[in-house]
Short mmCIF file of C-alpha atoms in Angstrom, two decimals:
data_model
loop_
_atom_site.label_atom_id
_atom_site.label_comp_id
_atom_site.label_asym_id
_atom_site.label_seq_id
_atom_site.Cartn_x
_atom_site.Cartn_y
_atom_site.Cartn_z
CA MET A 159 183.71 124.67 221.25
CA ASP A 160 181.94 124.51 224.63
CA ASN A 161 185.22 124.21 226.57
CA ILE A 162 186.48 127.66 225.51
CA SER A 163 186.18 130.26 228.25
CA LYS A 164 184.47 133.57 227.65
CA LYS A 165 187.74 135.38 228.29
CA ASP A 166 189.49 133.30 225.62
CA ARG A 167 186.66 134.09 223.21
CA ILE A 168 187.00 137.81 223.91
CA LYS A 169 190.76 137.67 223.38
CA GLY A 170 190.17 135.64 220.24
CA THR A 171 187.84 138.36 219.00
CA PHE A 172 190.46 141.08 219.23
CA PHE A 173 193.51 139.13 218.17
CA GLY A 174 191.65 137.26 215.44
CA ALA A 175 190.87 140.65 213.90
CA ILE A 176 194.42 142.00 214.26
CA VAL A 177 196.11 138.83 212.98
CA ALA A 178 193.72 138.70 210.01
CA ASP A 179 194.60 142.29 209.20
CA ALA A 180 198.37 141.76 209.56
CA LEU A 181 198.24 138.78 207.19
CA CYS A 182 196.74 141.10 204.57
CA LEU A 183 199.45 143.77 204.81
CA GLY A 184 201.51 142.27 202.00
CA SER A 185 198.66 141.92 199.50
CA HIS A 186 196.28 144.68 200.56
CA TYR A 187 194.64 146.22 197.46
CA GLU A 188 196.15 143.65 195.11
CA TYR A 189 193.18 142.63 192.97
CA ASP A 190 194.79 139.76 191.07
CA ALA A 191 194.40 136.57 193.13
CA GLN A 192 196.55 134.59 190.72
CA LYS A 193 199.37 137.10 191.13
CA ILE A 194 199.20 136.69 194.92
CA TYR A 195 199.12 132.90 194.60
CA ASN A 196 202.14 132.83 192.32
CA ALA A 197 204.06 135.34 194.46
CA TYR A 198 203.48 133.28 197.60
CA GLY A 199 204.81 130.06 196.06
CA ASN A 200 201.51 128.64 194.78
CA LYS A 201 200.26 127.97 198.30
CA PRO A 202 198.34 129.81 201.02
CA ILE A 203 200.18 132.46 203.02
CA GLU A 204 201.98 131.10 206.11
CA LYS A 205 203.76 134.16 207.49
CA TYR A 206 203.32 137.91 207.66
CA MET A 207 204.55 139.85 204.64
CA SER A 208 205.68 143.45 204.28
CA PRO A 209 203.71 145.65 201.82
CA GLY A 210 204.04 144.18 198.33
CA GLU A 211 206.57 141.59 199.47
CA MET A 212 207.21 138.99 196.75
CA MET A 213 205.20 141.24 194.39
CA GLY A 214 207.75 143.89 193.54
CA GLY A 215 207.10 146.05 196.58
CA GLN A 216 203.74 147.29 195.34
CA THR A 217 200.14 146.17 195.03
CA HIS A 218 197.71 147.07 192.30
CA GLY A 219 194.76 149.07 193.57
CA ILE A 220 193.34 149.19 190.02
CA GLY A 221 191.74 152.64 190.02
CA TRP A 222 194.42 153.84 192.44
CA GLY A 223 197.31 152.39 190.45
CA GLU A 224 200.30 150.35 191.51
CA ARG A 225 201.88 151.64 194.71
CA ASN A 226 202.91 150.86 198.27
CA TYR A 227 199.83 151.72 200.33
CA HIS A 228 201.51 151.25 203.71
CA PRO A 229 204.99 152.71 203.35
CA GLY A 230 205.74 152.89 207.07
CA LYS A 231 204.98 149.24 207.78
CA LYS A 232 206.88 145.95 207.70
CA ALA A 233 205.99 142.28 208.09
CA GLY A 234 204.15 141.75 211.36
CA GLY A 235 202.59 145.20 211.25
CA THR A 236 198.99 146.15 210.53
CA THR A 237 197.11 148.05 207.85
CA ASP A 238 195.01 151.10 208.68
CA TYR A 239 192.11 148.81 209.65
CA GLY A 240 194.22 147.13 212.31
CA ASP A 241 195.67 150.49 213.36
CA TYR A 242 192.19 151.88 214.02
CA ASN A 243 191.31 148.89 216.19
CA ILE A 244 194.48 149.43 218.20
CA VAL A 245 193.68 153.15 218.57
CA VAL A 246 190.24 152.27 219.98
CA LEU A 247 191.87 149.70 222.30
CA GLU A 248 194.30 152.34 223.58
CA HIS A 249 191.45 154.75 224.22
CA LEU A 250 189.34 152.16 226.03
CA ALA A 251 192.32 151.09 228.15
CA SER A 252 192.86 154.72 229.18
CA THR A 253 189.34 154.81 230.65
CA ALA A 254 189.25 151.28 232.07
CA ASP A 255 189.64 152.35 235.69
CA ALA A 256 186.42 154.35 235.44
CA PRO A 257 184.28 152.64 232.76
CA ARG A 258 181.95 154.91 230.83
CA ALA A 259 179.89 155.11 227.64
CA PHE A 260 181.93 155.45 224.47
CA ASN A 261 182.36 159.10 223.48
CA VAL A 262 183.86 160.25 220.17
CA THR A 263 184.77 163.65 221.61
CA ASP A 264 187.00 161.90 224.16
CA LEU A 265 188.62 159.77 221.45
CA LEU A 266 189.44 162.58 219.01
CA PRO A 267 192.58 164.01 220.70
CA HIS A 268 194.21 160.56 220.81
CA TRP A 269 193.16 159.83 217.21
CA MET A 270 194.63 163.15 216.03
CA LYS A 271 197.89 162.51 217.88
CA ARG A 272 198.24 159.03 216.35
CA LEU A 273 197.59 160.33 212.85
CA GLU A 274 200.12 163.11 213.24
CA ASN A 275 202.93 160.94 214.61
CA GLY A 276 204.14 158.25 212.23
CA TRP A 277 200.88 156.56 211.26
CA GLY A 278 202.68 154.63 208.51
CA SER A 279 199.57 153.10 206.95
CA TRP A 280 197.25 154.23 204.20
CA ILE A 281 195.18 157.23 205.27
CA CYS A 282 191.81 156.78 203.61
CA THR A 283 189.85 159.63 202.05
CA MET A 284 187.30 159.67 204.87
CA THR A 285 190.04 159.89 207.49
CA ARG A 286 191.63 162.82 205.66
CA GLU A 287 188.26 164.53 205.28
CA THR A 288 187.31 164.04 208.92
CA TYR A 289 190.72 165.23 210.12
CA GLY A 290 190.13 168.44 208.18
CA GLN A 291 186.64 168.78 209.64
CA VAL A 292 187.98 168.47 213.19
CA LYS A 293 190.63 171.09 212.45
CA GLN A 294 187.84 173.39 211.21
CA GLY A 295 185.92 172.92 214.45
CA LEU A 296 182.93 170.94 213.14
CA PRO A 297 180.83 169.36 215.90
CA VAL A 298 181.08 165.59 216.34
CA GLU A 299 177.59 164.95 214.98
CA ARG A 300 178.59 166.48 211.63
CA LEU A 301 181.90 164.63 211.20
CA GLY A 302 182.54 162.13 208.44
CA GLY A 303 181.82 161.60 204.79
CA LEU A 304 179.53 159.47 202.67
CA SER A 305 181.87 156.61 201.80
CA ASN A 306 180.11 153.24 201.73
CA ALA A 307 183.31 151.40 202.71
CA MET A 308 183.00 149.14 205.74
CA ALA A 309 185.64 150.03 208.36
CA ILE A 310 185.20 147.98 211.54
CA ARG A 311 187.15 149.41 214.49
CA HIS A 312 185.43 148.18 217.63
CA ALA A 313 187.02 144.76 218.28
CA ALA A 314 188.31 145.80 221.71
CA ALA A 315 184.84 146.95 222.78
CA HIS A 316 183.87 143.30 223.29
CA ALA A 317 186.29 143.27 226.25
CA TYR A 318 184.84 146.47 227.72
CA TYR A 319 181.04 146.34 227.31
CA ASP A 320 178.87 143.38 228.23
CA SER A 321 175.62 144.26 226.44
CA ILE A 322 174.87 144.05 222.76
CA ASP A 323 173.46 147.60 222.71
CA GLU A 324 176.65 149.04 224.17
CA VAL A 325 178.85 147.16 221.68
CA VAL A 326 176.67 148.29 218.77
CA ASP A 327 176.98 151.87 220.03
CA VAL A 328 180.79 151.62 219.90
CA ALA A 329 180.69 149.92 216.49
CA ARG A 330 178.81 152.84 214.99
CA LYS A 331 180.54 155.66 216.88
CA SER A 332 184.06 154.36 216.24
CA MET A 333 183.31 154.71 212.51
CA PHE A 334 182.91 158.46 213.04
CA THR A 335 184.68 159.14 209.75
CA HIS A 336 181.72 157.58 207.92
CA ARG A 337 178.07 158.64 207.73
CA ASP A 338 176.88 156.18 205.11
CA PHE A 339 173.96 153.92 206.08
CA HIS A 340 175.53 150.76 204.66
CA ALA A 341 178.99 151.32 206.13
CA LEU A 342 177.67 151.99 209.62
CA GLY A 343 175.24 149.11 209.34
CA GLY A 344 178.03 146.73 208.37
CA GLY A 345 179.87 147.58 211.57
CA GLU A 346 176.70 147.12 213.60
CA PHE A 347 175.94 143.78 211.97
CA PHE A 348 179.30 142.25 212.84
CA ALA A 349 179.13 143.70 216.35
CA ARG A 350 175.86 141.82 216.86
CA VAL A 351 177.23 138.61 215.36
CA THR A 352 180.45 138.70 217.39
CA HIS A 353 178.65 139.45 220.67
CA ARG A 354 176.39 136.45 220.16
CA VAL A 355 179.31 134.14 219.32
CA ILE A 356 181.24 135.26 222.42
CA ASN A 357 178.15 134.33 224.42
CA GLY A 358 177.83 130.84 223.00
CA GLU A 359 176.06 130.93 219.64
CA THR A 360 177.58 129.38 216.54
CA PRO A 361 178.60 131.83 213.80
CA SER A 362 175.91 130.54 211.45
CA ASN A 363 173.15 130.97 214.02
CA ALA A 364 174.49 134.37 215.09
CA ILE A 365 174.62 135.57 211.50
CA GLU A 366 171.04 134.51 210.79
CA SER A 367 169.61 135.98 213.99
CA SER A 368 171.57 139.23 213.64
CA ALA A 369 170.44 139.68 210.04
CA LEU A 370 166.82 139.54 211.19
CA GLU A 371 167.44 142.60 213.35
CA MET A 372 168.79 144.61 210.43
CA ASP A 373 167.45 146.36 207.35
CA SER A 374 166.52 144.27 204.31
CA PHE A 375 169.79 145.27 202.57
CA PHE A 376 171.76 143.31 205.18
CA GLN A 377 169.33 140.41 205.12
CA ASP A 378 169.70 140.17 201.35
CA LYS A 379 173.50 140.26 201.54
CA VAL A 380 173.58 137.51 204.15
CA ALA A 381 171.23 135.37 202.06
CA GLN A 382 173.45 135.96 199.03
CA ALA A 383 176.53 134.79 200.94
CA MET A 384 174.75 131.71 202.25
CA GLU A 385 173.72 130.69 198.76
CA LYS A 386 177.27 131.18 197.49
CA VAL A 387 178.67 128.98 200.27
CA LYS A 388 176.24 126.23 199.27
CA GLU A 389 177.42 126.49 195.69
CA ALA A 390 181.12 126.58 196.59
CA THR A 391 180.84 123.53 198.86
CA ASP A 392 178.67 121.46 196.51
CA GLU A 393 181.12 118.94 195.07
CA ASN A 394 178.98 118.70 191.94
CA SER A 395 179.17 122.42 191.17
CA ALA A 396 181.62 123.89 188.68
CA LEU A 397 182.65 126.50 191.26
CA SER A 398 183.82 123.91 193.80
CA LYS A 399 186.27 122.49 191.25
CA GLU A 400 188.01 125.79 190.57
CA ILE A 401 191.50 126.45 191.98
CA PHE A 402 190.44 130.03 192.74
CA ALA A 403 186.96 129.10 193.97
CA ASP A 404 186.91 131.63 196.82
CA ASP A 405 188.08 134.42 194.54
CA LEU A 406 185.39 133.61 191.98
CA ALA A 407 182.77 133.35 194.72
CA ILE A 408 183.61 136.76 196.16
CA THR A 409 183.76 138.54 192.83
CA SER A 410 180.51 136.96 191.66
CA MET A 411 178.50 138.50 194.49
CA ALA A 412 178.65 142.12 193.31
CA ARG A 413 178.30 144.37 190.31
CA LEU A 414 181.17 145.71 188.24
CA TRP A 415 182.61 148.90 189.65
CA ASP A 416 183.57 151.28 186.86
CA VAL A 417 186.56 153.19 188.20
CA GLY A 418 187.25 155.08 184.99
CA ARG A 419 190.16 152.88 184.02
CA SER A 420 190.66 150.00 181.62
CA GLU A 421 190.31 147.50 184.46
CA PRO A 422 186.89 147.62 186.11
CA ILE A 423 186.80 145.60 189.32
CA LYS A 424 184.02 143.82 191.08
CA VAL A 425 182.80 145.44 194.26
CA GLY A 426 182.92 142.06 195.98
CA LYS A 427 186.69 142.48 196.30
CA ALA A 428 186.67 146.22 197.00
CA SER A 429 185.81 148.29 200.07
CA PRO A 430 182.05 149.02 199.72
CA THR A 431 179.87 147.22 202.25
CA GLU A 432 177.80 145.60 199.51
CA GLY A 433 180.85 143.45 198.80
CA THR A 434 182.81 143.27 202.03
CA LEU A 435 179.85 142.15 204.14
CA PRO A 436 178.76 139.13 202.06
CA GLY A 437 182.42 138.38 201.36
CA ALA A 438 183.22 138.20 205.07
CA VAL A 439 180.09 136.17 205.79
CA TYR A 440 181.08 133.76 202.99
CA PHE A 441 184.47 133.01 204.56
CA ILE A 442 183.02 132.70 208.06
CA LEU A 443 180.35 130.22 207.00
CA LYS A 444 182.52 128.22 204.61
CA TYR A 445 185.27 127.57 207.15
CA GLU A 446 183.19 127.64 210.35
CA ASN A 447 183.18 123.88 210.91
CA GLU A 448 186.47 122.90 209.27
CA LYS A 449 189.47 121.68 211.23
CA ASP A 450 191.75 124.71 211.69
CA GLY A 451 188.89 126.75 210.26
CA LEU A 452 190.12 130.06 211.69
CA LYS A 453 193.55 129.63 210.11
CA LYS A 454 192.13 128.52 206.76
CA ALA A 455 189.59 131.34 206.60
CA LEU A 456 192.22 133.99 207.31
CA GLN A 457 194.61 132.47 204.79
CA GLN A 458 192.06 132.20 202.01
CA ASN A 459 190.70 135.68 202.63
CA THR A 460 194.23 137.05 202.32
CA MET A 461 194.84 135.14 199.08
CA VAL A 462 191.75 136.62 197.40
CA GLY A 463 193.17 140.14 197.73
CA GLY A 464 191.29 143.36 197.09
CA ASP A 465 190.30 145.02 200.35
CA ASN A 466 191.03 141.79 202.18
CA ALA A 467 191.91 143.68 205.36
CA SER A 468 188.39 145.06 205.72
CA ARG A 469 186.91 141.59 205.33
CA GLY A 470 189.65 140.18 207.56
CA ILE A 471 188.69 142.26 210.59
CA ALA A 472 185.13 140.88 210.46
CA ILE A 473 186.20 137.30 209.76
CA GLY A 474 188.85 137.37 212.47
CA MET A 475 186.47 138.81 215.08
CA VAL A 476 183.77 136.21 214.51
CA LEU A 477 185.89 133.10 214.03
CA GLY A 478 188.32 134.29 216.71
CA ALA A 479 185.39 134.52 219.12
CA TYR A 480 184.18 131.08 218.06
CA ASN A 481 187.54 129.27 218.27
CA GLY A 482 189.21 131.26 221.03
CA VAL A 483 192.59 132.96 221.09
CA ASN A 484 194.54 129.69 221.28
CA ALA A 485 193.31 128.70 217.83
CA ILE A 486 195.55 131.39 216.35
CA PRO A 487 198.71 129.63 215.14
CA LEU A 488 201.64 130.11 217.53
CA VAL A 489 203.93 131.49 214.85
CA TRP A 490 201.39 134.24 214.08
CA ARG A 491 201.13 135.10 217.76
CA GLU A 492 204.89 135.27 218.21
CA THR A 493 205.60 137.37 215.11
CA LEU A 494 202.80 139.95 215.36
CA ASP A 495 204.61 143.20 216.19
CA GLU A 496 202.16 144.50 218.76
CA TRP A 497 200.83 141.29 220.32
CA ASP A 498 202.40 141.83 223.75
CA TYR A 499 201.58 145.56 223.73
CA CYS A 500 197.93 144.93 222.84
CA GLU A 501 197.58 142.04 225.27
CA LYS A 502 198.68 144.24 228.19
CA LEU A 503 196.11 146.86 227.23
CA LEU A 504 193.39 144.28 226.59
CA ASN A 505 193.92 142.70 230.02
CA ARG A 506 193.10 146.06 231.62
CA LEU A 507 189.60 146.14 230.15
CA PRO A 508 186.65 145.35 232.46
CA LEU A 509 185.69 141.91 231.10
CA LEU A 510 189.25 140.60 231.17
CA LYS A 511 190.55 142.34 234.27
#
């Protein structure tokens, strides 16, 4: 991996995240991995899918019921996680000629305009709540709600800021719809990991060193993921012999989440950071050293389902940084709706200019 330029790593960071997200559009919030597998022809996903494609046009969000969560999107588009990363990219590109510290107040008008004009994706509860707060005139420091869902939005910041402290600042501030300790910490953790990988560390080393800089909650979740990878890759373990090994691994790392329905789900596949963080770390570490590891990790994360888009942003950032932008399969580059648009904006940012 030493022959990959820093610029290619930075581009890989952003596009790895967006491609990972777009792959999840068709199965986002489908919690039945076997249903996804059967719908996609009993093999890993190879192309972008429209919401619920091959699955009756809907996915099953368990406590949220069967529905189309992204009614304005088609194959090659992004979920709300990808949309947010593009919104932050647009904002950063608008200030690229006079670089400055990231400021939520400056971002809000653009964010409001995007939400009000054909967003097309799922609008999460925290986004709705924060939108209302802004309309009511609440100050920036009081915005957001207490959701523990990890929502990473800062992928483009790695092309704008060159220090880890600056990138961490964007990671936390760009999640202005959230005030939960775990959610904000999840964004910070992956900002630290990705920055280190862009600057030459392996994902495994970056994950271990970044965890040491975080609260014990994050250290415990990283340790949990590392143990699960060992189990899943041990050819003598029962888990390694399962067809749906990754699905079982992810769901085994968290408690049951009682959503008041007849189908409780495991948090490992849902949005809370206690599941998305170790789930993302699991895929990064398991596929880090495999041939075509970026492609395989993004495919397998998609096939597990649940809130695969949240995990996908983190996985795509880290393994995209590690493998570089050219590791993204050509067909995925050519069929991503906003590749050319995002690339033009990305190339305006200070570290790629």
